[in-house]
Amino acid sequence: MEWSWKLGQVPEISFRDSTKHDIYVPINAALEDKNILEEWNIGDESIDSVVCMQALCSVSDPTAAAKQIYRLLKPGGQLLFWEHTASQDWVTRQVQGIWNLFWKPLIGNCHLRRNIEQAVMEGGDWKIIELGHDNIEPWQMMPRVWGHFVKG
């Protein structure tokens, strides 16, 4: 599913070419679009894997999105994510808050100060295969968090 229709992003040419062979089918829908999901027979425990790359920062409720992903994944289904997250440094977090005033309307509702790790963890009873951070410098404005979680 392509989450960011507001930003006008479309799958790459190579991905579009793969759809000609019925290997992948891009579905332009948000997790909340139940009618479209039903049209494609996507329901509870029907998906093998979900990849989230810088998407949870822009949804209205990242915890609700993580719960929906968990619900849609089959038992043993995988969630792979790479997201930017709130800084652990108090001063940098305040600067992120100021940037948010301008950033959100310009970058498709992207929130700089969201605790994405917490939102995903609250989404379900995950088995954590890998969880990492790149908080190398405390002043880093867009620290990253990534993970490989499996539905328990």
CSV table of C-alpha atoms in Angstrom, one decimal, residues 15-106:
chain,number,residue,atom,x,y,z
A,15,PHE,CA,8.3,-1.8,-9.0
A,16,ARG,CA,5.6,-0.8,-11.6
A,17,ASP,CA,7.2,-3.2,-14.1
A,18,SER,CA,7.0,-6.0,-11.6
A,19,THR,CA,3.3,-5.5,-11.4
A,20,LYS,CA,3.0,-6.6,-15.0
A,21,HIS,CA,4.0,-10.1,-13.9
A,22,ASP,CA,1.5,-10.3,-11.0
A,23,ILE,CA,4.3,-10.5,-8.5
A,24,TYR,CA,3.3,-7.4,-6.6
A,25,VAL,CA,0.1,-5.3,-6.7
A,26,PRO,CA,0.4,-1.8,-5.4
A,27,ILE,CA,-2.7,-0.8,-3.5
A,28,ASN,CA,-3.3,2.9,-3.0
A,29,ALA,CA,-5.0,3.0,0.3
A,30,ALA,CA,-4.5,4.1,3.9
A,31,LEU,CA,-4.8,1.6,6.7
A,32,GLU,CA,-8.1,3.2,7.6
A,33,ASP,CA,-9.6,2.6,4.2
A,34,LYS,CA,-11.5,-0.6,5.1
A,35,ASN,CA,-13.6,-0.6,1.9
A,36,ILE,CA,-10.5,-0.7,-0.3
A,37,LEU,CA,-8.8,-3.2,2.0
A,38,GLU,CA,-11.9,-5.5,1.8
A,39,GLU,CA,-11.9,-5.1,-2.0
A,40,TRP,CA,-8.4,-6.6,-2.1
A,41,ASN,CA,-9.3,-9.3,0.6
A,42,ILE,CA,-7.0,-7.7,3.1
A,43,GLY,CA,-8.4,-8.4,6.6
A,44,ASP,CA,-7.3,-9.7,9.9
A,45,GLU,CA,-4.2,-11.9,9.8
A,46,SER,CA,-3.9,-11.7,6.0
A,47,ILE,CA,-0.5,-10.0,5.4
A,48,ASP,CA,2.9,-11.6,5.6
A,49,SER,CA,5.0,-8.5,6.0
A,50,VAL,CA,4.8,-4.8,6.3
A,51,VAL,CA,7.6,-2.3,5.6
A,52,CYS,CA,7.3,1.2,7.1
A,53,MET,CA,9.9,3.7,6.0
A,54,GLN,CA,9.3,7.2,7.3
A,55,ALA,CA,5.5,6.8,7.3
A,56,LEU,CA,4.5,6.6,11.0
A,57,CYS,CA,5.6,10.2,11.5
A,58,SER,CA,2.8,11.4,9.2
A,59,VAL,CA,-0.3,9.3,10.2
A,60,SER,CA,-2.8,10.9,12.6
A,61,ASP,CA,-2.2,8.3,15.3
A,62,PRO,CA,1.0,6.1,15.0
A,63,THR,CA,-0.1,3.8,17.9
A,64,ALA,CA,-3.4,3.1,16.2
A,65,ALA,CA,-1.6,2.5,12.9
A,66,ALA,CA,0.8,0.0,14.6
A,67,LYS,CA,-2.3,-1.7,16.1
A,68,GLN,CA,-3.9,-1.9,12.7
A,69,ILE,CA,-0.6,-3.3,11.2
A,70,TYR,CA,-0.5,-5.9,14.0
A,71,ARG,CA,-4.1,-6.9,13.4
A,72,LEU,CA,-3.5,-7.3,9.6
A,73,LEU,CA,-0.4,-9.4,10.0
A,74,LYS,CA,-0.6,-13.2,10.0
A,75,PRO,CA,0.8,-14.9,13.1
A,76,GLY,CA,4.6,-14.8,12.6
A,77,GLY,CA,4.2,-11.9,10.2
A,78,GLN,CA,7.0,-9.3,10.1
A,79,LEU,CA,7.1,-5.6,10.6
A,80,LEU,CA,10.2,-3.9,9.3
A,81,PHE,CA,10.5,-0.2,10.0
A,82,TRP,CA,13.0,2.7,9.7
A,83,GLU,CA,11.6,6.0,11.0
A,84,HIS,CA,12.8,9.2,12.4
A,85,THR,CA,11.9,9.8,16.0
A,86,ALA,CA,11.9,12.3,18.9
A,87,SER,CA,15.3,13.3,20.1
A,88,GLN,CA,16.4,12.0,23.6
A,89,ASP,CA,18.0,15.3,24.2
A,90,TRP,CA,15.7,17.9,26.0
A,91,VAL,CA,17.1,20.9,24.2
A,92,THR,CA,16.9,19.3,20.8
A,93,ARG,CA,13.4,18.1,21.4
A,94,GLN,CA,12.4,21.7,22.1
A,95,VAL,CA,14.0,22.8,18.8
A,96,GLN,CA,12.1,19.9,17.1
A,97,GLY,CA,8.9,21.4,18.5
A,98,ILE,CA,9.7,24.8,17.0
A,99,TRP,CA,10.5,23.2,13.6
A,100,ASN,CA,7.3,21.3,13.8
A,101,LEU,CA,5.3,24.5,13.4
A,102,PHE,CA,6.7,24.9,9.8
A,103,TRP,CA,7.7,21.3,9.0
A,104,LYS,CA,4.3,19.6,9.4
A,105,PRO,CA,2.4,21.7,6.9
A,106,LEU,CA,5.2,21.5,4.4
